[in-house]
Amino acid sequence: MSTSLQHPQQQPQNPGPTGDQVFPASPHPLDNPAWAALTGAHRHLAQIVGSAARYPEDVSPFVALADPADPAAWADLAALMGPGATFALAGVPATPDGWRSEWGAEGVQLVGTDALLDEADPEARPLGPADVPEMLDLVERTKPGPFRQRTIELGAYYGIRRDGKLVAMAGERLRLDGWTEISAVCTDDAFRGQGLASRLVRHTAAGIRGRGDRPFLHAAGSNVNAIRLYESIGFALRRTTHFRGVRVPGGDGDAEGTGGSGE
């Protein structure tokens, strides 16, 4: 893997392949993309209490805070989610005392550069509600990340079929001002090594750029092969981040204790 994960919040400063600066300075919407999406393009899907927001459970497990350093935002999140609820957070380095971290994983955020060749793929077909059962089955087998019954409402999704069977897909998840995230990139094990994932990423990027947005994506820091693929087709590291599953204090099971989880 050609990118370092040793400094989780460090902002890379090197120029992109064209010599142009591709890493916007902070603060920037990509520093808190879920909040930017839930209060922007995805506002129609959002459930919001004060400084906390979430998607419906069957759309996405991710929630967002306007400012993770603000205790009031965590109080709003507790009111929004309810005691004992679990959810996913991205880019939050630690949780307050009493909030339990159920799991955690390092990740990377990459942005499309001028080197990314986006192009429509003749085999890529739009996926709709009727395709959701097949999409869920493919996700279950390939584990690209969270994808639920209504995730398809977040944006455009595309697939490639072989003998009528869905064998690869990719689509759009977070959408914010000027940016759209590419997500759910996955390929059936029997069809790996054929370049289907990179073709679908380029196809999805073409649609994103066609409406004037810029593509970005996230990947698990441990997914070396995926990161290499994205870098090889023109994405560049913007930042490293942290994904965590979090449990709201209260509810059943707290008798064992809920110490803080500043990792």
Backbone as a ProteinNet text record, in pm:
[ID]
protein_1_A
[PRIMARY]
MSTSLQHPQQQPQNPGPTGDQVFPASPHPLDNPAWAALTGAHRHLAQIVGSAARYPEDVSPFVALADPADPAAWADLAALMGPGATFALAGVPATPDGWRSEWGAEGVQLVGTDALLDEADPEARPLGPADVPEMLDLVERTKPGPFRQRTIELGAYYGIRRDGKLVAMAGERLRLDGWTEISAVCTDDAFRGQGLASRLVRHTAAGIRGRGDRPFLHAAGSNVNAIRLYESIGFALRRTTHFRGVRVPGGDGDAEGTGGSGE
[TERTIARY]
84	0	88	57.7	148.1	113.6	10.9	-25.5	-7.7	36.4	63.3	-60.9	-84.5	-195.8	-146.2	-24.5	32.8	-12.6	-69.7	-109.5	-253.6	-350.8	-490.4	-550.4	-510.5	-576.3	-485.2	-371.9	-278.1	-333.5	-323.2	-368.7	-251.8	-252.3	-142.1	-129.9	-8.3	15.7	79.6	104.7	170.7	73.6	122.6	34.2	-6.6	-115.7	-164.4	-81.1	-118.6	-40.1	-24.9	-121.4	-114.2	-34.7	6.8	75.2	-18.9	-151.5	-248.7	-268.4	-298.4	-326.6	-461.9	-466.4	-591.8	-644.2	-577.2	-618.4	-666.3	-798.6	-850.2	-811.7	-791.5	-755.8	-876.5	-850.6	-957	-989.2	-1113.4	-1224.9	-1283.5	-1339.6	-1391	-1504.5	-1606.6	-1717.9	-1674.7	-1564.4	-1519.5	-1461.1	-1437.4	-1393	-1507	-1630.8	-1749.1	-1857	-1832.7	-1920.2	-2061.1	-2078.2	-2213.1	-2301.3	-2244.7	-2320.9	-2353.4	-2255.4	-2278.6	-2387.2	-2389.1	-2490.8	-2628.6	-2635.2	-2764	-2827.9	-2747.4	-2801.6	-2802.7	-2768.6	-2765	-2848.8	-2783.1	-2853.9	-2943.8	-2911.5	-2992.3	-3083.3	-3108.8	-3193.8	-3331.8	-3380.7	-3514.2	-3518.6	-3401.2	-3393.7	-3357.4	-3316.8	-3255.8	-3356.7	-3316.4	-3383.8	-3287.1	-3328.3	-3235.8	-3292.1	-3206.8	-3236	-3118.7	-3139.4	-3033.7	-2910.4	-2801	-2672.6	-2638.9	-2740.9	-2721.1	-2818.4	-2773.2	-2856.7	-2830.8	-2930	-2915.6	-2998.5	-2963.3	-3046.8	-3145.6	-3257.8	-3342.6	-3263.2	-3297.5	-3221.9	-3210	-3314.2	-3309.2	-3242.4	-3190.7	-3113.9	-2964.8	-2924.1	-2781.6	-2767.3	-2665.8	-2643.5	-2568.7	-2523.7	-2439.2	-2520.3	-2465.6	-2519.2	-2407.9	-2441.8	-2342.5	-2366.5	-2259.4	-2263.1	-2209.1	-2272.5	-2221.9	-2080.9	-2055.9	-1923.8	-1902.5	-1823.3	-1801.5	-1737.7	-1679.9	-1618.7	-1719.1	-1842.4	-1945.5	-2029.5	-2024.7	-2105.7	-2254.6	-2302.7	-2445	-2484.4	-2391.5	-2421.1	-2441.4	-2364.1	-2380.8	-2512.1	-2553.9	-2684.4	-2796.2	-2780.7	-2878.8	-2881.2	-2763.4	-2755.3	-2825.1	-2807.5	-2875	-3026.3	-3074.6	-3218.2	-3268.5	-3186.7	-3224.9	-3231.3	-3133.7	-3121	-3197.9	-3201.3	-3266.4	-3168.9	-3198.1	-3107.8	-3079.1	-2950.8	-2910.8	-2901.3	-2934.1	-2927.7	-2782.9	-2759.9	-2626.4	-2628.2	-2514.2	-2505.2	-2358.8	-2332.1	-2195.3	-2159	-2036	-1981.6	-1850.9	-1825.1	-1698.5	-1627.3	-1495.1	-1414.5	-1421.3	-1470.8	-1479.9	-1372.5	-1269.8	-1156.6	-1187.6	-1287.7	-1318.8	-1463.4	-1519.6	-1655.1	-1651.3	-1755.1	-1756.2	-1769.3	-1742.8	-1762.8	-1906.6	-1921.5	-2053.5	-2100	-2033.9	-2069.6	-1978.2	-2035.3	-1957.4	-1923.8	-1797.5	-1752.8	-1758.7	-1844.6	-1865.7	-1758.6	-1710.1	-1604.5	-1539	-1422	-1352.4	-1261.4	-1240.1	-1153.8	-1096.4	-968.6	-906.6	-951	-963.6	-1004.3	-930.3	-951.4	-891.7	-1000.4	-980.3	-1066.9	-983.3	-1031.8	-960	-1047.7	-983.8	-1057.1	-1009.4	-1102.2	-1067.2	-982.8	-874.6	-787.4	-810.1	-736.7	-747	-698.8	-625.6	-577.2	-685.9	-799.2	-907.6	-979.1	-972.1	-1039.1	-1180.4	-1276.4	-1415.2	-1474.9	-1545.3	-1605.1	-1722.9	-1824.9	-1941.3	-1902.1	-1953.7	-1922.7	-2042.2	-2020.6	-2133.4	-2208.1	-2142.6	-2208.4	-2278.8	-2247.7	-2307	-2452.9	-2537.8	-2680.7	-2729.3	-2820.3	-2876.2	-2948.9	-2935.9	-3004.3	-3115.3	-3228.7	-3343.4	-3399.9	-3514.8	-3575.2	-3593.7	-3625.4	-3646.2	-3517.4	-3402.5	-3273.6	-3222	-3289.3	-3238.6	-3212.7	-3300.9	-3269.1	-3136.2	-3108.2	-2981	-2864.8	-2885.1	-2780.6	-2746.5	-2849.2	-2826.6	-2754.3	-2787.9	-2721.1	-2573.9	-2545.1	-2406.3	-2326.9	-2387.6	-2322.1	-2294.5	-2389.2	-2371.9	-2253.6	-2231.9	-2124.2	-1988.9	-1987.2	-1860.6	-1818.5	-1910.4	-1879.7	-1810.1	-1868	-1803.9	-1828.7	-1920.8	-1958.6	-2110	-2161.7	-2306.5	-2388.9	-2488.5	-2584.7	-2715.2	-2822.2	-2948.4	-3062.1	-3182.1	-3296.2	-3320.1	-3300.2	-3328.8	-3202.2	-3085.8	-2962.1	-2963.8	-3031.1	-3036.5	-3097.8	-3172	-3231.5	-3129.1	-3006.1	-2903.7	-2850.1	-2857.6	-2802.5	-2815.9	-2739.6	-2744.3	-2656.7	-2707.3	-2630.6	-2629.8	-2517.9	-2498.5	-2445.5	-2479.8	-2432.5	-2392.5	-2314.5	-2278.4	-2328	-2390.7	-2446.2	-2373.3	-2372.6	-2322.4	-2429	-2477.5	-2584.7	-2703.3	-2733	-2846.8	-2824.2	-2709.1	-2679.9	-2598.6	-2637.8	-2562.1	-2430.2	-2317.6	-2187.3	-2097.5	-2134.7	-2054.5	-2144	-2113.3	-2192	-2110.9	-2159.1	-2104.4	-2210.5	-2199.7	-2300.3	-2261.5	-2359.9	-2339.2	-2398.3	-2323.9	-2374.1	-2387	-2290.8	-2300.5	-2292.8	-2380.7	-2376.1	-2382	-2283.3	-2275	-2235	-2229.5	-2206.5	-2077.1	-2089.4	-1974.4	-1907.8	-1955.8	-1890.8	-1994.3	-1960.5	-2043.6	-1953.6	-1992.8	-1914.2	-1950.8	-1850.7	-1870.1	-1859.3	-1954.9	-1959.9	-2016.2	-2020.5	-2074.8	-2007.6	-1877.6	-1801.5	-1770.1	-1825.9	-1804.3	-1820.2	-1752.5	-1752.8	-1763.9	-1847.8	-1859	-1722.1	-1688.6	-1556.7	-1523.1	-1621.6	-1596.8	-1560.3	-1578.1	-1553.7	-1447.8	-1373.7	-1265.1	-1152.2	-1072.8	-959.1	-993.3	-1117.8	-1160.2	-1175.5	-1141.9	-1149.9	-1289.4	-1385.6	-1522.6	-1538.2	-1470.3	-1481.6	-1430.9	-1313.4	-1258.2	-1345.8	-1404.4	-1493.5	-1617.4	-1673.1	-1792.7	-1760.9	-1643.2	-1603.8	-1590.6	-1526.5	-1514	-1651	-1738.5	-1872.8	-1949.5	-1942.9	-2010.8	-1951.2	-1818.7	-1751.6	-1793.9	-1818.5	-1861.6	-1995.3	-2087.5	-2215.6	-2201.5	-2113.7	-2090.9	-2032.6	-1929.8	-1867.3	-1960.4	-2047.6	-2140.9	-2236.4	-2264.2	-2351.7	-2271.1	-2138.4	-2053.9	-1997	-2016.3	-1958.5	-1823.8	-1755.5	-1627.3	-1638.8	-1587.5	-1601.4	-1500.6	-1545.4	-1455.9	-1503.5	-1425.8	-1466.7	-1390.2	-1439	-1373.8	-1342.1	-1238.6	-1203.7	-1144.8	-1158.4	-1093.8	-943.1	-873.8	-728.7	-661.3	-725.9	-669.6	-693.3	-779.4	-812.1	-709	-590.3	-477.6	-506.8	-567.6	-593	-687.3	-792.8	-886.1	-818.4	-737.1	-669.1	-574.5	-501.3	-411.5	-488.8	-604.6	-687.1	-730.8	-782.8	-830.9	-718	-603.5	-490.3	-445.2	-451.4	-404	-492.1	-619.5	-707.9	-728.4	-658	-660.3	-717.5	-734.8	-773.7	-647.6	-654.5	-540.9	-588	-502.7	-534.8	-554.8	-667	-689	-662.2	-713.1	-693.4	-716.8	-670.1	-709.6	-818.4	-897.8	-1010.6	-1034.8	-1139.4	-1170.6	-1320.6	-1356	-1495.3	-1517.3	-1631.1	-1657.9	-1808.2	-1838.5	-1975.3	-1992.4	-2097.8	-2117	-2254	-2260.1	-2384.2	-2419.2	-2543.4	-2591	-2601.3	-2560.6	-2576.7	-2722.9	-2742.4	-2877.2	-2928.2	-3046.2	-3102.3	-3047	-3092.7	-3048.9	-2900.5	-2833.3	-2693.6	-2594.2	-2640.4	-2546.6	-2503.4	-2562.3	-2525.3	-2379.9	-2321.9	-2182	-2084.7	-2138.1	-2049.9	-2030.9	-2022	-2005	-1900	-1778.3	-1670.1	-1649	-1583.5	-1554.7	-1466.6	-1461.1	-1387.5	-1294.2	-1215.9	-1121.1	-1007.3	-1014.2	-912	-804.4
-118	0	123.6	221.6	334.3	453.5	441.1	551.6	510.2	605.7	576.3	601.6	516.2	533.6	566.9	616.6	639.3	769.5	862.2	992.1	1016.7	969.7	965.2	1095.2	1211.2	1334.8	1426.4	1377.9	1460.5	1490.9	1615.6	1655.9	1651.8	1562.8	1557.6	1689.8	1727	1853.8	1838.4	1716.6	1700.3	1725.3	1780.5	1807	1679.3	1688.3	1573.7	1547.6	1444.5	1405	1515.2	1610.4	1715.6	1836.2	1834.9	1949.9	2044.7	2023.3	2107.7	2058	2148.6	2107.4	2037.7	1914.5	1838.6	1817.5	1869.5	1848.5	1980.9	2004.5	2131.6	2153.3	2278	2311.9	2294.7	2268.2	2259.7	2400.9	2426.1	2331.1	2312.7	2196.5	2161	2062.2	2063.1	1968.4	1822.7	1785.3	1646.9	1608.4	1707.8	1677.4	1618	1648.5	1598.2	1571.6	1477.5	1462.5	1416	1331.4	1284.4	1400.6	1488.4	1605.9	1696.2	1718	1802.8	1744.7	1612	1548.1	1555.6	1523.3	1518.9	1657.3	1760.6	1897.1	1965.6	1889.4	1944.9	1863.4	1795.9	1724.4	1613.4	1556	1447.2	1493.8	1623.2	1675.3	1609.7	1572	1510.6	1372.7	1312	1182.2	1193.8	1311.3	1327	1333.9	1277.9	1298.1	1377.7	1496.8	1589.9	1635.5	1633	1695.1	1786	1915.7	2010.7	1991.4	1952.3	1937.4	1792.8	1707.1	1566.1	1527.4	1440.3	1398.8	1252.3	1187.9	1047.9	1020.5	910.6	855.3	757.8	730.7	621.5	491.6	404.9	282.1	196.7	193.6	109.1	176.5	299.3	368.2	356.9	391.8	387.9	387.3	319.4	319.9	442.9	529.4	640.7	756.8	816.9	940.2	1044.7	1168.6	1275.2	1379.7	1443.9	1553.7	1678.6	1792.4	1917.4	1945.6	1917.1	1937.1	1830.6	1726.7	1619.5	1666	1785.3	1837.8	1908.7	1922.6	1995.5	1898.2	1905.2	1813.4	1822.2	1941.1	1956.9	1873.5	1856.1	1774.8	1628.9	1579.7	1442.4	1427.3	1530.8	1527.4	1521.6	1597.7	1593	1454.7	1393.6	1261.3	1157.3	1166.9	1074.3	1088	1211.7	1234.5	1181.5	1195.3	1149.9	998.5	930.2	785.7	706.2	754.9	682.1	594.4	565.1	486.3	347.9	311	178.4	160.4	262.4	249.5	241.2	168.3	158.9	216.3	269.8	336.7	345.7	400	414.8	562.5	594.7	729.3	723.9	828.2	837.7	966.4	958.1	1076.4	1132.5	1055.7	1101.5	1028.2	1099.3	1032.3	968.2	1018.4	963.5	993.5	916	938.4	983.6	1052.9	1100.8	985.8	1015.5	917.9	867.6	736.6	676.2	623.4	663.2	615.4	499	386.5	265.8	253.5	229.2	201.8	50.6	6.1	-136.8	-195.5	-117	-161.2	-37.5	-54.8	56	7	91.3	54.5	180.1	173.6	284.7	283.3	401	412	523	531.8	637.8	705.1	831.9	909.1	952.2	920.4	953.3	1039.2	1126.5	1215	1192.1	1208.5	1195.3	1312.6	1283.6	1387.6	1398.5	1488.9	1503.3	1378.9	1293.3	1169.9	1063.5	1083.6	986.3	994.1	886.1	879	826.7	917.8	874.4	854	744.2	713.1	619.8	639.6	552.6	412.4	312.6	174.1	111.7	49.4	-4.8	-118	-184.9	-294.7	-251.3	-134	-87	-49.8	-99.3	-71.9	-12.8	85.2	140.4	32.8	40.1	-51.6	23.4	-42.6	19.8	-65.4	-25.4	-98.2	-247.7	-284.5	-426.4	-507.4	-439	-507.5	-520.4	-458.1	-453.8	-592	-691.1	-822.3	-878.7	-863.9	-911.3	-828.9	-697.7	-611.4	-649	-672.7	-712.6	-846.6	-937.8	-1068.1	-1052.9	-968.5	-946.7	-880.5	-783.9	-717.2	-815.4	-902.1	-999.9	-1091.6	-1123.5	-1216.4	-1148.1	-1018.1	-950.2	-848.8	-805.1	-718.1	-586.5	-505.8	-378	-269.1	-293.5	-191.9	-187.8	-99.1	-98.2	-71.9	-155.4	-136.9	-199.6	-120.6	-167	-154.3	-187.8	-199.1	-72.2	44.2	171.1	251.8	192.3	265.2	317.6	247.4	286.5	425.6	475.5	608.9	721	688.1	790.9	845.3	767.1	813.6	708.2	725.9	633.6	511.6	394.1	269.6	197.5	130.6	63.3	-77	-166.7	-303.2	-362	-468.3	-547.4	-689.6	-746.1	-880.9	-977.4	-1101.6	-1211.5	-1321.8	-1357.2	-1456.6	-1419.4	-1291.7	-1240.8	-1220.4	-1261.8	-1251.7	-1126.6	-1052.8	-935.1	-979.9	-940	-986.6	-872.7	-748.3	-635.2	-512.3	-423	-300.3	-190.3	-69	49	156.9	256.6	361.9	480	563.6	688.5	680.4	730.9	731	875.9	929.8	1066.9	1165.6	1265.7	1371.6	1505.1	1590.8	1721.2	1824.1	1947.3	2055.5	2035.3	2002.3	1988.3	1851.9	1759.8	1630.4	1518.7	1401.4	1282	1162.8	1083.1	966	844.3	773.7	644.9	535.8	443.8	344.1	213	112.1	-21.1	-81.7	-59.4	-115.7	-261.6	-353.6	-494.7	-581.9	-695.9	-792.4	-933.2	-1012.1	-1153.4	-1219.9	-1303.3	-1367	-1438	-1496.4	-1572.3	-1484	-1352.3	-1261.7	-1156.1	-1177.8	-1085.5	-1097.4	-992.3	-992.5	-955.8	-917.7	-880.8	-729.5	-654.1	-508.7	-451.6	-530.9	-483.1	-369.3	-379.6	-275.2	-141.2	-140.3	-13.8	44.3	-42.1	6.7	73.5	11.4	69.4	196.9	204.4	328.3	440.9	412.7	515	555.6	457.5	485.9	574.1	540.2	620.2	760	769.7	900	986.3	923.3	999.6	1068.1	996.8	1057.5	1168.8	1150.1	1251.9	1378.2	1361.2	1477.7	1542.3	1461.1	1514	1617	1609	1709.7	1815.5	1813	1917.6	1888.9	1766.5	1729.5	1661.2	1642	1573.6	1445.4	1333.1	1207.2	1193.7	1128.3	1087.8	952.8	888.6	759.6	730.4	630.6	581.8	434.4	390.4	249	215.8	90.3	45.6	53.8	101.4	111.6	-21.6	-129	-263	-320.4	-255.9	-308.1	-257.7	-314	-267.8	-278.5	-387.3	-406.7	-301.3	-267.7	-166.1	-29.6	4.5	134.2	143.2	36.6	36.1	52.5	-14.1	-1.2	142.9	204.9	342.4	438.4	420.3	507.1	486.1	362.3	333.1	395.4	422.5	479.6	629.6	691	836.2	898.1	820	876.9	901.5	999.1	1031.1	1046.8	1007.4	1018.3	1164.1	1191.2	1323	1321.9	1219.1	1209.3	1065.2	1032.6	908.8	942.9	843.7	868.9	745.3	749.4	636.7	610.8	485.4	443.4	370.5	394.2	325.5	300.2	189.3	162.5	210.4	285.9	351.1	314.6	303.4	271.2	386	431.7	538.3	485.7	564.5	519.7	491.2	398.2	363.4	240.5	196.7	78.3	-48.2	-161.5	-289.9	-311	-371.5	-409.1	-314	-196.2	-101.1	-133.1	-235.8	-268.7	-310.9	-356.1	-400.3	-284.9	-164.9	-48.6	4	136.2	200.2	307.8	267.8	364.3	434.2	548.9	622.3	541.6	582.5	503.5	590.1	673.5	755.6	671.7	630.7	542.2	622.8
0	0	0	-81.5	-99.4	-12.5	73.1	159.5	304.2	386.4	526.6	610.4	709.6	802.1	942	954.7	1086	1149.8	1073.2	1126.6	1087.5	1167.7	1128.8	1083.3	1133.8	1094.5	1012.5	968.9	894.3	756.2	712.8	580.4	483.6	382.9	288	213.4	181.4	114.2	-23.6	-67.7	-196.2	-310.3	-423.2	-535.1	-604.3	-681.9	-756.3	-879.1	-957.7	-1074	-1178.2	-1183	-1283.5	-1235	-1107	-1050.8	-980	-993.1	-925.1	-783.2	-690.6	-554.1	-551.5	-503	-501.9	-361.4	-260.2	-123.4	-64.5	-60.8	-10.4	135	170	307.4	399.2	526.6	626.1	675.3	723.3	724.6	584.6	562.4	430.8	450.5	363.4	379.4	389.5	324.4	329.4	465.6	550.9	686.4	769.1	731.6	801.3	696.7	604.7	487.9	520	622.5	654	700.2	783.4	827.2	708.9	621.8	504.9	414.5	400	316.7	380.9	511.1	580.7	595.7	593.9	602.8	467.2	361.5	226.7	131.2	37.7	-68.7	-17.2	98	153.1	267.3	272.8	380.2	380.2	262.8	254.8	320.8	340.9	407.7	555.4	597.6	729.3	842.4	955.9	1083.3	1169.6	1214.2	1279.6	1413.7	1514.9	1644	1676.3	1671.5	1703.6	1617.2	1681.5	1612.3	1580.3	1575.2	1540.4	1429.9	1340.9	1228.2	1195.9	1137.4	1098.8	973.6	907.5	802.3	866	799.8	847.1	852.4	945.6	969.6	844.8	761.1	642	522.6	543.9	440.4	468.5	590.7	626.9	777.9	831.3	975.8	1024.7	933.1	973.7	1028.6	1134.1	1190.4	1184.5	1218.1	1208.4	1315.7	1356.9	1452.4	1385	1410.6	1354.2	1403.3	1531.1	1590.3	1696.9	1668.3	1765.8	1896	1897.7	2019.5	2109.8	2063.5	2137.5	2220.1	2353.3	2436.4	2405.7	2367.8	2336.6	2215.9	2122.7	2004.5	2043.7	2140.5	2187.5	2263.4	2336.1	2402.3	2298.6	2190.9	2081.9	2017.4	2002.8	1941.6	2028.5	2160.5	2251.2	2239.4	2227.3	2212	2078	1975.4	1841.7	1832.9	1891.3	1874.5	1979.7	2103.6	2211.1	2287.6	2415.3	2499.9	2442.1	2443.5	2398.7	2249.2	2170.8	2024.8	1978.8	1872.5	1812.9	1673.3	1630.9	1502	1462.2	1344.4	1295.2	1284.1	1321.3	1310.4	1232	1157.6	1084.1	1122	1134.7	1157.8	1298.1	1393.8	1533.4	1613.7	1661.9	1725.3	1859.4	1932	2063.9	2097.6	2189.6	2237.2	2382.2	2427.8	2567.4	2666.7	2792.8	2899.5	2896.4	2911.3	2914.1	2779.9	2672.9	2539.6	2504.6	2468.4	2442.8	2294.5	2266.9	2130.4	2109.1	2018	1993.3	1901.5	1809.3	1718.1	1657.6	1601.6	1538.2	1427.5	1328	1215.6	1152.6	1116.1	1045	898.7	841.1	702	631.1	501.6	420.4	337.9	311.8	223.6	103.6	-15.6	-138	-227.6	-305.6	-396.1	-539	-632.7	-773.2	-820.2	-891.1	-946	-1096.6	-1160.5	-1305.8	-1378.6	-1308.8	-1371.8	-1382.8	-1314	-1317.9	-1452.5	-1527.6	-1656.7	-1634.3	-1632.9	-1617.3	-1756.2	-1771.5	-1901.2	-1883.3	-1965.2	-1961.6	-2007.5	-1937.8	-1971.3	-2042	-2156.4	-2232.2	-2162.4	-2067.8	-1997.4	-1869.8	-1818.7	-1693.4	-1715.2	-1628.7	-1637.3	-1505.5	-1512	-1388.3	-1308.5	-1177.6	-1087.7	-1015.1	-1000.6	-937.1	-825.8	-771.6	-659.4	-685.3	-808.6	-839.4	-826.1	-832	-824.2	-681	-585.4	-448.5	-389.3	-406.7	-350	-400.8	-529.3	-584.5	-530.5	-514.4	-461.8	-318.4	-238.6	-100.2	-92.3	-182.1	-183.8	-220.4	-319.6	-360.3	-248.2	-180.6	-68.3	44.4	73.1	180.4	152.7	25.8	-10	-22.6	-52.4	-82.7	23.7	110.1	224.3	186.4	96.8	63.5	167	260.3	357.3	370.1	455.7	481.2	355.2	334.3	225.3	271.4	267.8	323.1	221.3	264.9	174.6	93.8	157	89.1	58.5	70.9	39.7	-103.2	-190.3	-330.6	-349.8	-250	-259.7	-246.3	-205.7	-185.7	-317.1	-424.8	-552.1	-659.9	-766.4	-879.8	-853.4	-886.2	-874.2	-1008	-1034.6	-1163.3	-1140.9	-1232.9	-1220.5	-1353.8	-1347.4	-1465.4	-1440.5	-1541.9	-1530.5	-1623.5	-1580.4	-1662.3	-1660.9	-1778.6	-1790.2	-1702.9	-1700	-1625.6	-1477.5	-1425.1	-1282.6	-1253.5	-1149.1	-1107.2	-1046.1	-1107.1	-1059.6	-1012	-1037.2	-991.2	-984.5	-890.9	-881.9	-814	-828.9	-762.8	-769.7	-682.5	-685.4	-599.6	-571.7	-500.8	-360.1	-261.7	-124	-76.9	-4.7	44.5	-71.6	-67.2	-167.4	-94.8	-121.6	-59	-162.8	-122.6	-217.4	-295.2	-423.4	-511.5	-509.2	-425.7	-409.9	-402.5	-455.3	-440.4	-413	-314	-274.6	-358.4	-405.9	-472.2	-365.5	-366.3	-260.6	-313.9	-225.3	-257.4	-380.2	-391.5	-503.7	-470	-546	-514.3	-638.4	-634.4	-745.1	-690.1	-749.4	-714.8	-725	-628.1	-625.6	-755.8	-820.1	-942.3	-1060.8	-1046.4	-1158.5	-1125.5	-1017.7	-983.6	-1086.5	-1095.7	-1186.8	-1329.9	-1354.9	-1489.2	-1508.1	-1403.8	-1413.7	-1401.6	-1352.9	-1345.2	-1245.2	-1131.8	-1029.8	-1081.6	-1142.4	-1192.7	-1303.3	-1385.9	-1491.6	-1432.4	-1329.4	-1268.6	-1191.6	-1129	-1061.6	-1164.1	-1276.6	-1380.3	-1435.2	-1452.7	-1504.2	-1405.4	-1277.9	-1176.1	-1168.8	-1178.6	-1176.5	-1294.6	-1408	-1526	-1499.7	-1435.5	-1402.2	-1301	-1203.7	-1101.1	-1162.8	-1242.9	-1306.7	-1408.5	-1468.2	-1566.8	-1509.3	-1380.6	-1319	-1243.1	-1260.3	-1203.5	-1067.3	-1015.3	-886.3	-905.4	-794.9	-796.1	-714.1	-762.3	-688.9	-575.2	-469	-361.5	-311.6	-227.9	-173	-45.8	26.2	147.4	131.2	200.4	201.9	338.1	377.2	499.5	482.3	585.3	576.2	553.6	597.2	579.2	440.7	362	229.3	128.2	137.4	56.8	-93	-134.3	-276.7	-332.2	-257	-303.1	-312.3	-211.9	-214.1	-333.3	-358.6	-474.9	-603.9	-614.5	-734.3	-753.2	-647.7	-659	-695	-633.5	-666.7	-810.9	-858.4	-994.3	-1101.7	-1068.8	-1170.4	-1152.3	-1055.3	-1048.9	-922.7	-816.1	-687.7	-604.7	-515	-428.7	-285.4	-192.6	-51.1	-10.9	53.4	111.4	261.2	328.5	472.8	516	634.9	698.8	800.4	835.8	924.2	1009.4	1088.9	1176.3	1171.3	1152.3	1158.1	1290.4	1354.1	1479.6	1493.6	1559.8	1600.7	1743.6	1769.2	1898.1	1955.6	2086.7	2157.4	2250.7	2242.5	2330.9	2473.9	2574.2	2713.4	2746.8	2840.2	2882.9	2811	2848.5	2787	2848.5	2801.8	2854.6	2828.7	2923.4	2903.8	2964.1	3014	3069.9	3212.6	3270.5	3408.2	3418.9	3308.3	3310.2	3304.2	3282.1	3279.9	3140.4	3128.4	2997.7	3009.4	3026	3035.8	2904.4	2905.8	2783.2	2692.8	2567.1	2467.4	2386.2	2451.5	2379.1	2328.8	2202.9	2147.1	2075.2
[MASK]
+++++++++++++++++++++++++++++++++++++++++++++++++++++++++++++++++++++++++++++++++++++++++++++++++++++++++++++++++++++++++++++++++++++++++++++++++++++++++++++++++++++++++++++++++++++++++++++++++++++++++++++++++++++++++++++++++++++++++++++++++++++++++++++++++++++++

